[in-house]
Coordinates of C-alpha atoms in Angstrom, one line a residue:
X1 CA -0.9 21.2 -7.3
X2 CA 2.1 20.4 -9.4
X3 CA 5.1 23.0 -8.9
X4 CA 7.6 21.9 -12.0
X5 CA 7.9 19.5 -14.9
X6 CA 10.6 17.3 -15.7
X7 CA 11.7 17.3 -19.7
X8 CA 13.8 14.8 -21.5
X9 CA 11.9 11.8 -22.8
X10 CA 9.2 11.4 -25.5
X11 CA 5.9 12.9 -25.9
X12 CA 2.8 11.1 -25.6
X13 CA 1.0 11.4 -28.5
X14 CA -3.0 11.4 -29.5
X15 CA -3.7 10.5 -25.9
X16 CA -7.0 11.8 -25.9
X17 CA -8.3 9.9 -28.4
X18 CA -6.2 6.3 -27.6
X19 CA -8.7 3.6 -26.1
X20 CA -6.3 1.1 -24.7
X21 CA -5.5 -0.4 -21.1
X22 CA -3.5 1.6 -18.6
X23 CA -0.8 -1.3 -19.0
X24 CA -0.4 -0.3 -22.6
X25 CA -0.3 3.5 -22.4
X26 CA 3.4 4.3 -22.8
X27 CA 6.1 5.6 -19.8
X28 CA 6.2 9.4 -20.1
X29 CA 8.0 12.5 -19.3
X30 CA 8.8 15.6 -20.4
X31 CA 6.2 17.8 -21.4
X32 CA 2.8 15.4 -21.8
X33 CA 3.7 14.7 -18.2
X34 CA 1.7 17.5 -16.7
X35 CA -1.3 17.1 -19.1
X36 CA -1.8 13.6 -18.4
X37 CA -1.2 14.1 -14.9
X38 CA -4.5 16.7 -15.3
X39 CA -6.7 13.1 -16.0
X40 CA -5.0 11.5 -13.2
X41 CA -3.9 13.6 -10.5
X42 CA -1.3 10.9 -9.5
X43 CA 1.5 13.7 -8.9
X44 CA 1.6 16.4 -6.6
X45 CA 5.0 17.3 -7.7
X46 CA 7.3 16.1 -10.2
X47 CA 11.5 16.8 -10.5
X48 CA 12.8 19.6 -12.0
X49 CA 15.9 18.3 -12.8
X50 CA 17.0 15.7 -16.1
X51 CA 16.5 11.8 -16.0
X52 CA 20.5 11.1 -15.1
X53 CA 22.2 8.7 -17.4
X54 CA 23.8 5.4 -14.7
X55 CA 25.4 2.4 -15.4
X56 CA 26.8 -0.4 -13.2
X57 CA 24.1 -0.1 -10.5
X58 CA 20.9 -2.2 -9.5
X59 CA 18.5 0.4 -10.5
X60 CA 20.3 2.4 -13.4
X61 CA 18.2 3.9 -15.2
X62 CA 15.0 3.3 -13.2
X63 CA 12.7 6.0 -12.7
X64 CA 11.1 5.8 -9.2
X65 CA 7.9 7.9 -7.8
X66 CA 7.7 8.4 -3.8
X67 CA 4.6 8.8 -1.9
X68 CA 4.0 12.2 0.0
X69 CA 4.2 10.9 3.7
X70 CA 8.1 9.8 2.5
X71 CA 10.5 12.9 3.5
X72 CA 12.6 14.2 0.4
X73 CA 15.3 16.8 1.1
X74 CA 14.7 18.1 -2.6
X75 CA 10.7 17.5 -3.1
X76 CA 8.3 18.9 -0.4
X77 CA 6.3 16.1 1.4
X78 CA 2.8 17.4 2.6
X79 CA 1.0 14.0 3.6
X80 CA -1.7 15.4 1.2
X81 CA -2.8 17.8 4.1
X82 CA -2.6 21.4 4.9
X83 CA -1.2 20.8 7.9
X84 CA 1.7 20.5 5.9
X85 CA 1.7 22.9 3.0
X86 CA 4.8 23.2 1.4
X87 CA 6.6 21.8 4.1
X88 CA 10.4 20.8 3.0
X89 CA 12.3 18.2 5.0
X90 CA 16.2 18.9 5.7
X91 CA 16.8 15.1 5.2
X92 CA 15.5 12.1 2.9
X93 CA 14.5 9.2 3.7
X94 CA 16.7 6.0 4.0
X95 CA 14.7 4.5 1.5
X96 CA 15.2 7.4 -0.5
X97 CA 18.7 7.5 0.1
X98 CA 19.1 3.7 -0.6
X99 CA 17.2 4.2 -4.1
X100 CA 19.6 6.9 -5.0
X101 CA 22.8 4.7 -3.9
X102 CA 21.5 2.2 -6.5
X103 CA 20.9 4.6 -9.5
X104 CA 16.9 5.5 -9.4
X105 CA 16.1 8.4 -10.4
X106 CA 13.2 10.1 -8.1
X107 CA 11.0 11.3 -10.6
X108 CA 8.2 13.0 -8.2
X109 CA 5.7 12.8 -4.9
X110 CA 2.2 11.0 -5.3
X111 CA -1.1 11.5 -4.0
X112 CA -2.3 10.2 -1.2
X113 CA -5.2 10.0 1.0
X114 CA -3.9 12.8 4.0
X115 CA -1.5 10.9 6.5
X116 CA -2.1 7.7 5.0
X117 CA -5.9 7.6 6.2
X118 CA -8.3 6.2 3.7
X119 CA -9.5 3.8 1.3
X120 CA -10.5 5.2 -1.9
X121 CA -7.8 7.9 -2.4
X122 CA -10.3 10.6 -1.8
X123 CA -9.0 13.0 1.6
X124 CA -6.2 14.5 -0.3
X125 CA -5.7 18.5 -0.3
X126 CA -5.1 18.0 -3.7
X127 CA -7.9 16.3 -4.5
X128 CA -8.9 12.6 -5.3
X129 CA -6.5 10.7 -7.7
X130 CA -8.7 8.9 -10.9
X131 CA -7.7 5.6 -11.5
X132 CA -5.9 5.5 -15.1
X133 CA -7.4 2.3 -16.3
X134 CA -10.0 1.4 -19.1
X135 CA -11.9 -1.1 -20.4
X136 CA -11.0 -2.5 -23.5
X137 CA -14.4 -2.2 -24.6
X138 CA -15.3 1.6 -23.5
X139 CA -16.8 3.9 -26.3
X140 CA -15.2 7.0 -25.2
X141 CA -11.6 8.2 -25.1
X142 CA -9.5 7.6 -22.6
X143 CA -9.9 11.5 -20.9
X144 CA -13.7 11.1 -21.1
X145 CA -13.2 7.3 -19.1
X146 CA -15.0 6.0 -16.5
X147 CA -14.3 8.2 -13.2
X148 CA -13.2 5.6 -10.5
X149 CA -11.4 5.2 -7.6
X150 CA -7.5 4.3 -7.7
X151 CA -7.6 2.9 -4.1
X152 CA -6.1 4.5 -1.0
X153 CA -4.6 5.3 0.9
X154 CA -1.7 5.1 -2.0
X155 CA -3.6 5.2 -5.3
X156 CA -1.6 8.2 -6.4
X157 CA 1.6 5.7 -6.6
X158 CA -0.7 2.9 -8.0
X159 CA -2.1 5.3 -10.6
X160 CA 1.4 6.4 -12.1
X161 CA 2.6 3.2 -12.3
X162 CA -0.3 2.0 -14.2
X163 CA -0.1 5.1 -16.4
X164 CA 3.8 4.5 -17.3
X165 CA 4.8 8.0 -15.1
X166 CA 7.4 6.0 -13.4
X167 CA 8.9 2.5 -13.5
X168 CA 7.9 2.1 -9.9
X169 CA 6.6 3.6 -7.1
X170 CA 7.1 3.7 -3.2
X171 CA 4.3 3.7 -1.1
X172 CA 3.5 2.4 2.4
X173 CA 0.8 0.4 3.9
X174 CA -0.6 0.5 7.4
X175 CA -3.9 -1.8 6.6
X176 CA -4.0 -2.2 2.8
X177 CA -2.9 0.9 1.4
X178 CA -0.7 -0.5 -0.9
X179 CA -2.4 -3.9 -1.8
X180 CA -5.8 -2.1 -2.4
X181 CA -4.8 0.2 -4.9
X182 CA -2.9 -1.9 -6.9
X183 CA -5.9 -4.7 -7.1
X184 CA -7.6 -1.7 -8.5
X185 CA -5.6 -0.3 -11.4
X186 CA -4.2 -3.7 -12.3
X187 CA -0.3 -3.5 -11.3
X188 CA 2.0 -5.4 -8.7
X189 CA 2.2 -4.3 -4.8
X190 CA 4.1 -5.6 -2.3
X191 CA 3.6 -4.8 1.5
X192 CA 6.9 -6.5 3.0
X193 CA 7.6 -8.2 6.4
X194 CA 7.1 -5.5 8.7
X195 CA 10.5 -4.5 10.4
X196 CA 12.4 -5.4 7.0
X197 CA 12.3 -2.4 5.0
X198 CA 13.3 1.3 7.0
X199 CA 10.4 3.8 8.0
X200 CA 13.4 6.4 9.4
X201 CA 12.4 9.3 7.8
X202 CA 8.0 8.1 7.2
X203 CA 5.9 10.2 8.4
X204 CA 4.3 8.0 11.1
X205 CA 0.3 7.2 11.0
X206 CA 0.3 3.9 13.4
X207 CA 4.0 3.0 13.9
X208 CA 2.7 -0.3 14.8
X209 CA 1.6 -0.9 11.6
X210 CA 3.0 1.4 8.8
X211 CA 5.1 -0.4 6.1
X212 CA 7.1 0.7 3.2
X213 CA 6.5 -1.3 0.1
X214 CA 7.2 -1.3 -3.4
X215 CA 4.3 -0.7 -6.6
X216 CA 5.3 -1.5 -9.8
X217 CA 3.9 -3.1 -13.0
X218 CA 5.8 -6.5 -12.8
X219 CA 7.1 -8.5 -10.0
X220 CA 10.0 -8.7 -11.0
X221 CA 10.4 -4.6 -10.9
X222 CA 9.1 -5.1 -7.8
X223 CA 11.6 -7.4 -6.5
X224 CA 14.5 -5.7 -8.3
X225 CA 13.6 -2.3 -6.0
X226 CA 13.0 -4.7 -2.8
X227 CA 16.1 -6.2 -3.0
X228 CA 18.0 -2.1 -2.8
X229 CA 15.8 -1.6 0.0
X230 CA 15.8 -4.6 2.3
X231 CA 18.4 -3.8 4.6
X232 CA 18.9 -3.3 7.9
X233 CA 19.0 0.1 9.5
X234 CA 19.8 1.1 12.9
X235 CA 18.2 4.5 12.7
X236 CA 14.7 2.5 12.6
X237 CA 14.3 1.5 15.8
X238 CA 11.4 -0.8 14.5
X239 CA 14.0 -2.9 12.4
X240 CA 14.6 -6.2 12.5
X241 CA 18.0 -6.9 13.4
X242 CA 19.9 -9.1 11.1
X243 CA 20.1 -12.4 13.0
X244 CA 16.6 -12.2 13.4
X245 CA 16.7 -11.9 9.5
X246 CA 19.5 -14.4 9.2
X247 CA 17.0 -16.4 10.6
X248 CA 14.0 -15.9 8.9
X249 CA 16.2 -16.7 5.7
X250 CA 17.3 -20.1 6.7
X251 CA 13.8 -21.5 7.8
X252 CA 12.4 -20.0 4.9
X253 CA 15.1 -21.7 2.4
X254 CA 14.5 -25.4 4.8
X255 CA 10.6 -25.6 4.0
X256 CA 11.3 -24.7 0.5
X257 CA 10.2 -27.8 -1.1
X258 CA 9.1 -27.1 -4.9
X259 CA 11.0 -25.3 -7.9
X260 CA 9.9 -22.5 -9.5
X261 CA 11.6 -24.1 -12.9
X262 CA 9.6 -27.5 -12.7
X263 CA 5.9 -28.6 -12.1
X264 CA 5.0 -27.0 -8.7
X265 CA 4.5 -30.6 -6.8
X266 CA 5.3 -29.7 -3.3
X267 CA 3.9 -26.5 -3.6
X268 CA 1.4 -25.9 -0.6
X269 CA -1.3 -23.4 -1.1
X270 CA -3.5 -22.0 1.4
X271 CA -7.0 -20.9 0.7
X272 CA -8.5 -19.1 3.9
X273 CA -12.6 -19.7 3.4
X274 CA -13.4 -16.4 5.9
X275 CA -11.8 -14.4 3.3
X276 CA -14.8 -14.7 0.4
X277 CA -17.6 -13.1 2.4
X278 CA -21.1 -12.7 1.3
X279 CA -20.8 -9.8 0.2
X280 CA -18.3 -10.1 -2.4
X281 CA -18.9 -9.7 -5.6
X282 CA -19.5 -13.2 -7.4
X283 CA -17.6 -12.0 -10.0
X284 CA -14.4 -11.4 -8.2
X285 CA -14.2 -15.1 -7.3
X286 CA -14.4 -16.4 -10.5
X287 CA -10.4 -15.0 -11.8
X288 CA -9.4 -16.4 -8.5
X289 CA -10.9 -19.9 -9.0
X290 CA -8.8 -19.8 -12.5
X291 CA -5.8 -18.6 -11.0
X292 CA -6.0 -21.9 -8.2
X293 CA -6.7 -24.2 -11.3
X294 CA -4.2 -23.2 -12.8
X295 CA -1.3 -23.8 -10.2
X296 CA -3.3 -26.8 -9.0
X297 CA -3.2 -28.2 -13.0
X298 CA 0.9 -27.5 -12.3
X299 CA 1.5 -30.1 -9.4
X300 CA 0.7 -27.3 -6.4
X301 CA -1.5 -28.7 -3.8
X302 CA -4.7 -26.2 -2.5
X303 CA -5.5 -26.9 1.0
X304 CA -9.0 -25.0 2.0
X305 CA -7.7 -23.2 5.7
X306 CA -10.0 -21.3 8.3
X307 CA -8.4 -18.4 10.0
X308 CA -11.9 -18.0 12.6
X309 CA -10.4 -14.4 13.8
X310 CA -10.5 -12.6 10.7
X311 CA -13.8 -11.6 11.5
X312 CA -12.6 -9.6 14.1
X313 CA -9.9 -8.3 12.2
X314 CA -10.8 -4.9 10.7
X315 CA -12.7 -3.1 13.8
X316 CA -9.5 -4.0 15.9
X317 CA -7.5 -2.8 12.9
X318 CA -9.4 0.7 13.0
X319 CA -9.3 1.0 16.7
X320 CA -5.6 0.3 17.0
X321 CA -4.7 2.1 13.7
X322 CA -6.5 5.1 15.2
X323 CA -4.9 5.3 19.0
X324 CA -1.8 5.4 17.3
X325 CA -2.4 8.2 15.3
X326 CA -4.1 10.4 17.7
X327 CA -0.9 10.0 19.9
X328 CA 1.1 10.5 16.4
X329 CA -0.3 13.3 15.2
X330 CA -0.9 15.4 18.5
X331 CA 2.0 16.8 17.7
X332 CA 0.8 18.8 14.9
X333 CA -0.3 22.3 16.8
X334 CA 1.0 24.9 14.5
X335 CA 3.4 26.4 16.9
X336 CA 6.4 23.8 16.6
X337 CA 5.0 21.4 14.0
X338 CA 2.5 21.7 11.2
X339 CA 1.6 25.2 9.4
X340 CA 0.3 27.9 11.8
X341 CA -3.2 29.0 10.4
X342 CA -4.4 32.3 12.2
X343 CA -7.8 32.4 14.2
X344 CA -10.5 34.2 13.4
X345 CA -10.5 38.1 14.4
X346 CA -11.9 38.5 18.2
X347 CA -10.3 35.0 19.3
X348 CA -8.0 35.7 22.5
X349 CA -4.2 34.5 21.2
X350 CA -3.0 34.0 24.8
X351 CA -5.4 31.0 25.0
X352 CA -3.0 28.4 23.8
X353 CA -5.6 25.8 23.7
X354 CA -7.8 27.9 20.9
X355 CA -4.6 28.7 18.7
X356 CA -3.9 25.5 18.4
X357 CA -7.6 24.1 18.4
X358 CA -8.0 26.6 14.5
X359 CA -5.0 25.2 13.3
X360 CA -5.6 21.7 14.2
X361 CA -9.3 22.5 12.6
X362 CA -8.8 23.8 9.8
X363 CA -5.1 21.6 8.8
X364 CA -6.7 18.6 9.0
X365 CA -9.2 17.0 7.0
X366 CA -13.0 15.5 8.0
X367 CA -11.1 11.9 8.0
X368 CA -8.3 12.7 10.2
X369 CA -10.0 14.6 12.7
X370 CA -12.4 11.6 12.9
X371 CA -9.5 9.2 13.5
X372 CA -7.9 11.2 16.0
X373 CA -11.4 11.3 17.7
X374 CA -12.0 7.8 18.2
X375 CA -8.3 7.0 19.2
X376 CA -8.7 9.8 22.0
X377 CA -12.4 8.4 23.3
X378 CA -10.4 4.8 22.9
X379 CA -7.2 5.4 25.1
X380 CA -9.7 7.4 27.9
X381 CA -9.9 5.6 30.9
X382 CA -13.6 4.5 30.5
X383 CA -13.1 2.8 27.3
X384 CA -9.4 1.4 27.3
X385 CA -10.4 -1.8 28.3
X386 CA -13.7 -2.7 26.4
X387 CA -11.4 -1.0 23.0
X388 CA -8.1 -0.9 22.9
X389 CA -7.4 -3.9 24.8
X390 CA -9.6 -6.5 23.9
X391 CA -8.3 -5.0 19.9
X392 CA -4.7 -6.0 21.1
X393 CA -5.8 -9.3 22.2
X394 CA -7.8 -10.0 18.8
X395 CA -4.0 -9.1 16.9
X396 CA -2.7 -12.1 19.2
X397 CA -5.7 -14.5 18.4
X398 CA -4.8 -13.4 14.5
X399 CA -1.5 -13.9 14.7
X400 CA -2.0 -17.2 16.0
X401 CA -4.0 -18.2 13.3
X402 CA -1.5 -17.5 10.6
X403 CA 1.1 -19.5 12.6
X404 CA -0.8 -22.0 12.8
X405 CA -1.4 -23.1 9.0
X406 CA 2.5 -22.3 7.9
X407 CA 4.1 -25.1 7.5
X408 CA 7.2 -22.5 7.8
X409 CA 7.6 -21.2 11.7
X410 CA 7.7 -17.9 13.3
X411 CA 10.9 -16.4 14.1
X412 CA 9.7 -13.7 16.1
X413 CA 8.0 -15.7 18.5
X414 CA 9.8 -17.1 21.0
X415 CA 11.9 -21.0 20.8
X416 CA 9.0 -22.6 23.2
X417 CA 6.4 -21.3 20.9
X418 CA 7.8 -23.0 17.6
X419 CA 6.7 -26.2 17.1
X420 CA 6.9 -28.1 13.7
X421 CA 4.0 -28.0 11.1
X422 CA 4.9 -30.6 8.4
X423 CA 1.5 -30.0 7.0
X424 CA 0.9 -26.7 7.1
X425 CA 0.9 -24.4 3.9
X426 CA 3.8 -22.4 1.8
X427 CA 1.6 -19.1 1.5
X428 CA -2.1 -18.3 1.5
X429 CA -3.9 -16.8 -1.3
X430 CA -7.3 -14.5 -1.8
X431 CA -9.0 -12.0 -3.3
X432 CA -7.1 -8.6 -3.1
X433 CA -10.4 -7.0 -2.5
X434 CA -14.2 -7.5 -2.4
X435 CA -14.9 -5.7 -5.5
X436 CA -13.2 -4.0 -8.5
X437 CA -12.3 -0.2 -7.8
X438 CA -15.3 1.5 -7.1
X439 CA -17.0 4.7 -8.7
X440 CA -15.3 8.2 -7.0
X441 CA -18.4 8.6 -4.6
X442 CA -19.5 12.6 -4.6
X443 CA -19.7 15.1 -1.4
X444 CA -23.0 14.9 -1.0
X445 CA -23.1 10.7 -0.9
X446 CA -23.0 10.2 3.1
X447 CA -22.7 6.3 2.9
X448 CA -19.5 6.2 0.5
X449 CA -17.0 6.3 4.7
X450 CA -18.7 3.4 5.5
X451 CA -18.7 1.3 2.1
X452 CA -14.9 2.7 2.1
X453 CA -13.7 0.8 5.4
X454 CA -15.1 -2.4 4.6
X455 CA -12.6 -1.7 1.1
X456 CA -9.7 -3.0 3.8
X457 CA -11.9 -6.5 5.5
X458 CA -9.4 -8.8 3.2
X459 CA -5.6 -6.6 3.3
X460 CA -5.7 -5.5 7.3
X461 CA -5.1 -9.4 8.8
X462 CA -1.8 -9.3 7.2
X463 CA -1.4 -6.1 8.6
X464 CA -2.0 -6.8 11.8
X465 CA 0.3 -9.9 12.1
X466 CA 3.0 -8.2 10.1
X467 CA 3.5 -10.5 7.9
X468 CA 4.2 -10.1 4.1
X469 CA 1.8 -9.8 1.2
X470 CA 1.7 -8.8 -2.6
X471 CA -1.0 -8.2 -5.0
X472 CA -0.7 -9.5 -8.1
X473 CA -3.2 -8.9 -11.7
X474 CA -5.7 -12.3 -11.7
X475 CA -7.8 -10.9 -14.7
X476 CA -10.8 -8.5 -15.1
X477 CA -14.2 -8.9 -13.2
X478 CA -17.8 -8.7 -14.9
X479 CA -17.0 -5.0 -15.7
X480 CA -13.8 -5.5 -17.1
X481 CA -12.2 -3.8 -14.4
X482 CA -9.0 -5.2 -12.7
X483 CA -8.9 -8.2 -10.1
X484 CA -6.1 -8.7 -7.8
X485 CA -5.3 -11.6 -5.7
X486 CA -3.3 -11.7 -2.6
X487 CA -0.3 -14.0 -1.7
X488 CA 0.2 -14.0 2.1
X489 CA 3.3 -15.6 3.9
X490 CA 5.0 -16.2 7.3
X491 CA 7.2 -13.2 8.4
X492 CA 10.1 -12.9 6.7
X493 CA 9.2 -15.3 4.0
X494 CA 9.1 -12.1 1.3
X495 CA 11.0 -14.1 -1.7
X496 CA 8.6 -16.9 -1.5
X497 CA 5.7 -14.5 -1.4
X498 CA 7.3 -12.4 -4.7
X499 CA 8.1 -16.4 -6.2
X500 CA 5.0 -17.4 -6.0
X501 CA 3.7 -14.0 -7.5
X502 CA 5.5 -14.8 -10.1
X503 CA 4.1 -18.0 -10.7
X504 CA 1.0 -16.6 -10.9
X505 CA 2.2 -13.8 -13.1
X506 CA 3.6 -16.2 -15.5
X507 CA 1.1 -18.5 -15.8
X508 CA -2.2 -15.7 -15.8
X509 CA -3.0 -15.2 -19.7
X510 CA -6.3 -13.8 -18.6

């Protein structure tokens, strides 16, 4: 569904018959853009206009791709759904707006699974996005690779950062949707603190929840674009208010106690044992095992942790996840928001409830409409206790957890609730996901909605407390597809999170 091409930068050359790593395939524009794209399908629309030429600013000459539920004045932003189609925003988003203050050039709109609901990347009206990447050892050409998922619900943002499209991507993530895909095509994502970075201007799937973050194929792109964007906001009413931040800083910087220069003694490492389930695949642990010998062969110290509520984590995730979004998106009738899509002939137009029962039908997607159904049956009298309550209650019991094994405290809680942990842990670290990026599942295959929301069992804790979290490249499983790992920390501790990224960044030669 691309509308225009951009032209101004080199041609890709002989792609169809390179065999070679998404990592090594070139940056593009201009016209091989569009023809990649076709073995992609990361963009659903890319800029008309030249790449500018900026000096002097953070992000000069930095080419930046936004994800479709991020509002563009000069792109249309559909959500992936035809609730949406074509639908133009008079405004841009502040993080939009703050990118184009420090010199980025907004080089298109990326797939995405519709409103931000999904795993594997494949409830998009444009269809599912293919995740760029390739063995080194594969025996056909890169067009003719392996068709497999990029991850949802951003993989379009994953996917053309991987590819080169863009030097980076924005994306959000309400339970993983950012971490996820970038385990899977083998690039850098960073979910921040949630409150840190402005949604004003996001189109909201569980305002609880929803993050903007940052994909791109180093961390230190990704910190370069997180620095532009981490400021406060008043028009986000979800913002954290800069004391609060202030704050967060200066017990961060206090329980700082190693150098990212030097060995890495005093370095305190966190490995929570509920987050490598039995069903993992064996070969996902082993990168991880190397990255932890590695940092422990440096002078960092691994303390095994147990987080008992994680367990609960991911049916209160989709439960609260999908209250908020019935209530979200009930505002999507066709009359005053969302396209109007005309009833059948014979169907009585004075019935409001029907007109806006065919639009609602046929604009959203199988997914959505099964979201907003169990976050209706969930808020009903009958079952708001035994389902949304007791899933707020587990979100307390998992916050607790995380504040109990950082050794840096919780400025969002309140000054009776702090108490000193000289023991605990810098940041944690896991497996980005149970398994390398999975085979795009057909139609007809009714148990790939199932085997997708167990895709989220290791991002949506971090989610849930708010707290920040990046994937970073560990290596290659069994199949010589990518392996992420996950660095977790306390809220507001994003720095240490994106040094200690780099650490790992540095030191994997895998």
């Amino acid at each position: 569904m691309l509308r225009n091409t951009r032209h101004g930068c080199s041609h890709l050359q002989h792609l169809g018959s390179t065999r070679r790593h998404a990592s090594q395939i070139p940056q593009l524009s201009g016209s091989s853009l569009k023809e990649l794209n076709t073995s992609v399908n990361a963009l659903v629309y890319i800029a008309s206009d030249g790449f500018p030429v900026t000096g002097g600013l953070p992000l000069s000459s930095f080419s930046v791709a936004v994800k479709d539920n991020i509002c563009t004045s000069a792109m249309p932003t559909t959500c992936s759904s035809a609730m949406l189609h074509d639908f133009i925003s008079p405004f841009d988003a502040t993080v939009v707006k703050l990118l184009q203050d420090g010199g980025a050039y907004i080089s298109g709109k990326t797939n995405c699974d519709e409103f931000g609901m999904g795993s594997l990347n494949m409830y998009s009206v444009h269809g599912p996005v293919i995740n760029p990447y390739q063995p080194a050892d594969s025996s056909v050409s890169w067009t003719d690779r392996e068709r497999r998922s990029a991850g949802g619900s951003s993989g379009g943002s994953a996917a053309a950062v991987a590819v080169g499209m863009c030097d980076a991507a924005l994306a959000t993530d309400t339970g993983g949707s950012i971490r996820l895909p970038a385990s899977y095509c083998g690039v850098v994502g960073l979910k921040p603190s949630y409150g840190l970075v402005s949604r004003w201007g996001v189109v909201s799937y569980a305002d609880s929840l929803d993050c903007v973050g940052i994909m791109a194929r180093t961390v230190r792109d990704v910190r370069k674009t997180y620095n532009v964007l981490s400021v406060y906001d008043n028009k986000d009413p979800t913002a954290a208010r800069p004391p609060t931040r202030l704050r967060a800083a200066q017990e961060r910087d206090r329980h700082q106690e190693y150098s990212l220069d030097g060995p890495l003694s005093g370095l305190r490492i966190g490995v929570p044992q509920e987050y490598f389930p039995s069903d993992m695949d064996p070969h996902i642990v082993q990168p991880v095992c190397r990255v932890l010998e590695t940092l422990k062969a440096r002078g960092a110290s691994i303390v095994p942790v147990s987080l008992p509520s994680t367990r609960y984590a991911l049916s209160a995730y989709y439960v609260i996840s999908s209250t908020e979004a019935s209530s979200n998106l009930a505002r999507y009738d066709g009359i005053e928001y969302g396209t109007y899509i005309d009833p059948p002939p014979g169907t009585d137009k004075t019935k409001t409830a029907k007109v806006y029962a065919h639009s609602r039908s046929a604009g959203f997607g199988k997914e959505v409409q099964k979201r907003i159904l169990l976050g209706t049956y969930a808020l009903t009298a009958d079952a708001f206790d035994n389902y949304f309550l007791q899933a707020q209650r587990v979100r307390k019991l998992i916050r607790a957890d995380f504040d109990r094994v950082f050794c840096v405290p919780n400025v969002l809680n309140s000054t009776s609730e702090i108490k000193p942990n000289f023991t605990g842990v810098h940041v944690l670290l896991h497996p980005s996901a149970i398994r390398t990026a999975p085979r795009l599942p057909s139609s007809t295959d009714a148990d790939h909605d199932l085997g997708a929301y167990v895709q989220d069992v290791l991002t949506v804790p971090a989610s849930l407390a708010g707290l920040p979290a990046i994937s970073v490249p560990a290596g290659h499983g069994k199949d010589g597809w990518p392996v992420g790992i996950s660095i977790v920390g306390q809220w507001g501790c994003d720095e240490m999170v994106m040094d200690v990224a780099e650490i790992c960044e540095r030191y994997n030669t895998t």
